[in-house]
mmCIF file of C-alpha atoms in Angstrom:
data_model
loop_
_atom_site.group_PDB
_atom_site.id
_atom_site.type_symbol
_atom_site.label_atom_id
_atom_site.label_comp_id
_atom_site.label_asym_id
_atom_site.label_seq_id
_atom_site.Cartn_x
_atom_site.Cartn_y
_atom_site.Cartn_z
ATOM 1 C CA UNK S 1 28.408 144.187 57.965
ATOM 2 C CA UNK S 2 30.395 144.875 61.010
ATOM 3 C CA UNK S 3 30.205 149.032 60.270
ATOM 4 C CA UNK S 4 33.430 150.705 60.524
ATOM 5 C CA UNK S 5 36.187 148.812 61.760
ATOM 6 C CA UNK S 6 39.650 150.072 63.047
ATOM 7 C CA UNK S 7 42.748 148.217 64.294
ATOM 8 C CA UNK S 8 44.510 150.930 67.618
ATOM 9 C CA UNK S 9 47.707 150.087 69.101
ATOM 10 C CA UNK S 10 46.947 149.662 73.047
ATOM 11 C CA UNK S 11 48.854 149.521 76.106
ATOM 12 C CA UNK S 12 47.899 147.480 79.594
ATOM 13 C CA UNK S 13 49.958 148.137 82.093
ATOM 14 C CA UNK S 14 51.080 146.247 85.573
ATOM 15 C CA UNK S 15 52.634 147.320 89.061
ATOM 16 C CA UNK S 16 54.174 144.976 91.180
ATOM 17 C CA UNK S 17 56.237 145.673 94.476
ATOM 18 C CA UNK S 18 59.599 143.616 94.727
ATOM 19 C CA UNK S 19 60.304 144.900 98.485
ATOM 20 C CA UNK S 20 63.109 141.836 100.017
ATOM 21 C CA UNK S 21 62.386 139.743 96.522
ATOM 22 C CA UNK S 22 65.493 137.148 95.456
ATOM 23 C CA UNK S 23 62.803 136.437 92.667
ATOM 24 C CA UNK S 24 59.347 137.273 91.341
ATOM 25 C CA UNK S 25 56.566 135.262 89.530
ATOM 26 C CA UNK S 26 54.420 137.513 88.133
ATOM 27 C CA UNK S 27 50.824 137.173 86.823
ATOM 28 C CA UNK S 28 50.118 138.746 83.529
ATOM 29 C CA UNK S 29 46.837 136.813 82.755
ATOM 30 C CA UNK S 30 44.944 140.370 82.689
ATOM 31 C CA UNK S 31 47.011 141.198 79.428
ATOM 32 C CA UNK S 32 44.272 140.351 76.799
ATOM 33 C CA UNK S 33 45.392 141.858 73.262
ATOM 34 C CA UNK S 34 47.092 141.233 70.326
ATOM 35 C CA UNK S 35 50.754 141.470 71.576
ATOM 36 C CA UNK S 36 53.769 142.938 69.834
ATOM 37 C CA UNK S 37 56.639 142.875 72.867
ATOM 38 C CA UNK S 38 57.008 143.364 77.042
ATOM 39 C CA UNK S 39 58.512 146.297 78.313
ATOM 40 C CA UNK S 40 59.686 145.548 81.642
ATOM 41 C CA UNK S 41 60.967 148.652 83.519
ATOM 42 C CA UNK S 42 61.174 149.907 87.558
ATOM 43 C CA UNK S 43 63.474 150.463 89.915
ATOM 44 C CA UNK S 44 65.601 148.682 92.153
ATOM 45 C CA UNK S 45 67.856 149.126 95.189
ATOM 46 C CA UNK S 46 71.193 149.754 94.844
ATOM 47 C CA UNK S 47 73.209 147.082 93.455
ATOM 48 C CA UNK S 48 70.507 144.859 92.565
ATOM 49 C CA UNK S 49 69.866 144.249 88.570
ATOM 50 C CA UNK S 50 67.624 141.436 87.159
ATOM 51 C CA UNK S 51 69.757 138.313 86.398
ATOM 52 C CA UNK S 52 67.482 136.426 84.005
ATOM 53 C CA UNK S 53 64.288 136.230 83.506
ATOM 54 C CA UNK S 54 61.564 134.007 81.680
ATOM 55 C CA UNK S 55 58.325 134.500 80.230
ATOM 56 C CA UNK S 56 55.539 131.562 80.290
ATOM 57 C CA UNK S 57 52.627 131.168 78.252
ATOM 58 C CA UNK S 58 50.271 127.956 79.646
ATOM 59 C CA UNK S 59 53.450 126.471 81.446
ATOM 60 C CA UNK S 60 55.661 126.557 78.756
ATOM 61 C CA UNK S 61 58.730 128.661 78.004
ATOM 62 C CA UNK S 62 57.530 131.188 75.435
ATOM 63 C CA UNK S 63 60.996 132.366 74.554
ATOM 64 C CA UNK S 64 63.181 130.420 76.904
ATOM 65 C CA UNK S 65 65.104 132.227 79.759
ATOM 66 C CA UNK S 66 66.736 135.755 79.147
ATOM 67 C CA UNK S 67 69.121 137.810 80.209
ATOM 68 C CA UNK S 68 69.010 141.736 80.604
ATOM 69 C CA UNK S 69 72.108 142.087 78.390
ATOM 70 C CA UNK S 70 70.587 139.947 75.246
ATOM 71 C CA UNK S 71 67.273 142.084 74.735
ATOM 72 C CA UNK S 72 68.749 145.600 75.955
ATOM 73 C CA UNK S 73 69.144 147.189 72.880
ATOM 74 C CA UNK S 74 69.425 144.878 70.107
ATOM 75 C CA UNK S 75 65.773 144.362 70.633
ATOM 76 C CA UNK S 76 64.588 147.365 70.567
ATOM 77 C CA UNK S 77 66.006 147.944 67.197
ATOM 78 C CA UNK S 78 65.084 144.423 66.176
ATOM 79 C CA UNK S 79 61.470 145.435 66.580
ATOM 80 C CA UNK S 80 61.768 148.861 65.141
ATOM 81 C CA UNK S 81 61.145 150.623 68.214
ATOM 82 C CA UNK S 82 62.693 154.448 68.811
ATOM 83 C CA UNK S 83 64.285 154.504 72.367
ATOM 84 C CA UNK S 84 66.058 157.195 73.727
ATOM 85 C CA UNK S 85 68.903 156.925 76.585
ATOM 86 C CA UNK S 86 70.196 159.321 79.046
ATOM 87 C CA UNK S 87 74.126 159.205 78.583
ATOM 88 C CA UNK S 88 76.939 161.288 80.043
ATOM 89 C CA UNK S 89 80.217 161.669 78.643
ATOM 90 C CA UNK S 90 79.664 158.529 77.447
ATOM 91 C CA UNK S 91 78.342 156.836 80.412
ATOM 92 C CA UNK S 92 74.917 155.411 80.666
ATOM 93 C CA UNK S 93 72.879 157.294 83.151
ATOM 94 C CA UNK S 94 69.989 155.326 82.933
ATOM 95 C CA UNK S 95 67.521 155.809 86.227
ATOM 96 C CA UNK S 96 66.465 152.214 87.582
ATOM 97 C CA UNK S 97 66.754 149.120 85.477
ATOM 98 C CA UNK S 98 65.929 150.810 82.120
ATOM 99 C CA UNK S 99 63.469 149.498 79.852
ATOM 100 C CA UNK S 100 63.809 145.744 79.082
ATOM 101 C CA UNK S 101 61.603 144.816 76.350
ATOM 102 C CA UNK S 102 60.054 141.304 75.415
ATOM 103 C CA UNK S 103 59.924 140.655 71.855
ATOM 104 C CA UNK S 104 57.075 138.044 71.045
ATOM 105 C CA UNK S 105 56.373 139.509 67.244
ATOM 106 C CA UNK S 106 58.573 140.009 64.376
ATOM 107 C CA UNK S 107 58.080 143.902 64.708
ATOM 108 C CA UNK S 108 56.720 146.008 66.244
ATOM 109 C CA UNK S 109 52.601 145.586 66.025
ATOM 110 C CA UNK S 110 53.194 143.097 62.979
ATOM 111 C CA UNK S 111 50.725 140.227 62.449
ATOM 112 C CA UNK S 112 52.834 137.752 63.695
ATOM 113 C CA UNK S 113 52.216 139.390 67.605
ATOM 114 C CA UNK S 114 50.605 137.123 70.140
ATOM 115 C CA UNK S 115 46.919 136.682 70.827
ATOM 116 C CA UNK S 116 47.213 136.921 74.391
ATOM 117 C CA UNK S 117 43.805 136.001 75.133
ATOM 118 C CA UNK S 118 44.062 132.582 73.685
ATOM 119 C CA UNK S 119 46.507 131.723 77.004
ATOM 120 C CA UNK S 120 45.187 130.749 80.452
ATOM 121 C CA UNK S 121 48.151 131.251 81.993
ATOM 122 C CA UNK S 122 50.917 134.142 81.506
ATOM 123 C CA UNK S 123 53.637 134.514 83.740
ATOM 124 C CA UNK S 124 56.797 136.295 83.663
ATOM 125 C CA UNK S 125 59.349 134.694 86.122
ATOM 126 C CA UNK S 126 62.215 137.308 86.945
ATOM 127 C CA UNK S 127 65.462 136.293 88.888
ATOM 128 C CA UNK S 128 67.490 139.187 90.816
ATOM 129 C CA UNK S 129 70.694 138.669 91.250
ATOM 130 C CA UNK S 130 70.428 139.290 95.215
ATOM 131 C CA UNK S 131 67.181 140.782 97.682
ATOM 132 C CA UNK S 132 65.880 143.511 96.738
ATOM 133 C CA UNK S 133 65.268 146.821 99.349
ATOM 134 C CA UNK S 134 62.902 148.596 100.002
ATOM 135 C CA UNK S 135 60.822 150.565 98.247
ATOM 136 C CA UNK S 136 61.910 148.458 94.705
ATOM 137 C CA UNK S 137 59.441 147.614 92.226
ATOM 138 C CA UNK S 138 58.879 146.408 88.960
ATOM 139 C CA UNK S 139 56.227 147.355 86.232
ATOM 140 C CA UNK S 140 55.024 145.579 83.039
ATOM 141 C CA UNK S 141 53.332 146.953 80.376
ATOM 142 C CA UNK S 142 52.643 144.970 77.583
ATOM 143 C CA UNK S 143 52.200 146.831 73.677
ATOM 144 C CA UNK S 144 50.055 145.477 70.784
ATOM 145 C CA UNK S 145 46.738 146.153 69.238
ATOM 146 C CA UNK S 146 42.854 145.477 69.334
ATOM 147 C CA UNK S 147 40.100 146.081 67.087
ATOM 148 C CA UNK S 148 37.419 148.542 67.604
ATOM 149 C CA UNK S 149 34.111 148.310 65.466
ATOM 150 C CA UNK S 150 31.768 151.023 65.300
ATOM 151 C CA UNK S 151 28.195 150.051 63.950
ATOM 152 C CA UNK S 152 24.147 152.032 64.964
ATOM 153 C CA UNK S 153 26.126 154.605 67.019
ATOM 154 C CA UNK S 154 28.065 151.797 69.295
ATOM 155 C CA UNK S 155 31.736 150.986 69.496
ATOM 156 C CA UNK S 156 32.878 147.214 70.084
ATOM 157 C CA UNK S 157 36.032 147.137 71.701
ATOM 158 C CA UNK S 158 37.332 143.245 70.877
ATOM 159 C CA UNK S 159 39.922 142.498 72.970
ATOM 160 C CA UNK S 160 41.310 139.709 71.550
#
């Protein structure tokens, strides 16, 4: 009897700085859950934007190399997920590079997400299409969910 047993949707969360980066490889091997999708957001200089990028689970291409324009929007709505954008008069005002997001499940917090634990290596390689500034940076936060048992007044926290 494992007592009470619930399944919460988590968040873990990374910070990288991409001062005078052509390119980042970043490490993601602290992301230990049960993974729905990426979000990759941040801010860059002036006219820098990602170009591709490429997310890498024990070496190997998880879902081959992306572009920012492929999993804008249609994946957000692919995976069910409510996103709101700043637009003016029709024009997209969106502060920094927006929110990318990753899709590795069918939905979003389905049971066909991504043990992330069962991976020695996770890296996310991203490509800018020149250097970025100053004072430019990129975060990661990857969504999902872990289970939590409670049992003789103790909570387990089983993170995948």
């Amino acid at each position: 009897n494992k007592g009470v047993v619930q399944n919460p949707k988590i968040t873990q969360s990374l910070y990288f700085d991409a001062d005078n980066a052509g390119n980042l490889l970043l490490d993601l091997d602290d992301f230990n859950m049960y993974a729905s999708h990426i979000i990759i957001s941040g801010w860059l200089t002036s006219t820098v934007c990602i170009k591709d990028m490429n997310l890498e689970l024990n070496g190997y291409s998880y879902n081959k190399t992306m572009t920012p324009d492929v999993i804008d929007f249609s994946t957000k709505l692919y995976l069910g997920l409510n996103y709101n954008r700043y637009t003016f008069n029709g024009v997209d005002k969106e502060d920094g590079i927006g929110s990318l997001v990753i899709p590795l499940a069918s939905s979003a917090y389905s049971g066909s997400s991504v043990p992330l634990d069962r991976y020695n290596s996770i890296r996310l390689r991203i490509n800018f299409n020149t250097v970025a500034g100053p004072r430019s940076y990129i975060n990661v936060t990857c969504v999902g969910t872990t289970t939590v048992s409670y049992k003789n007044s103790t909570a387990n926290i089983d993170l995948f």
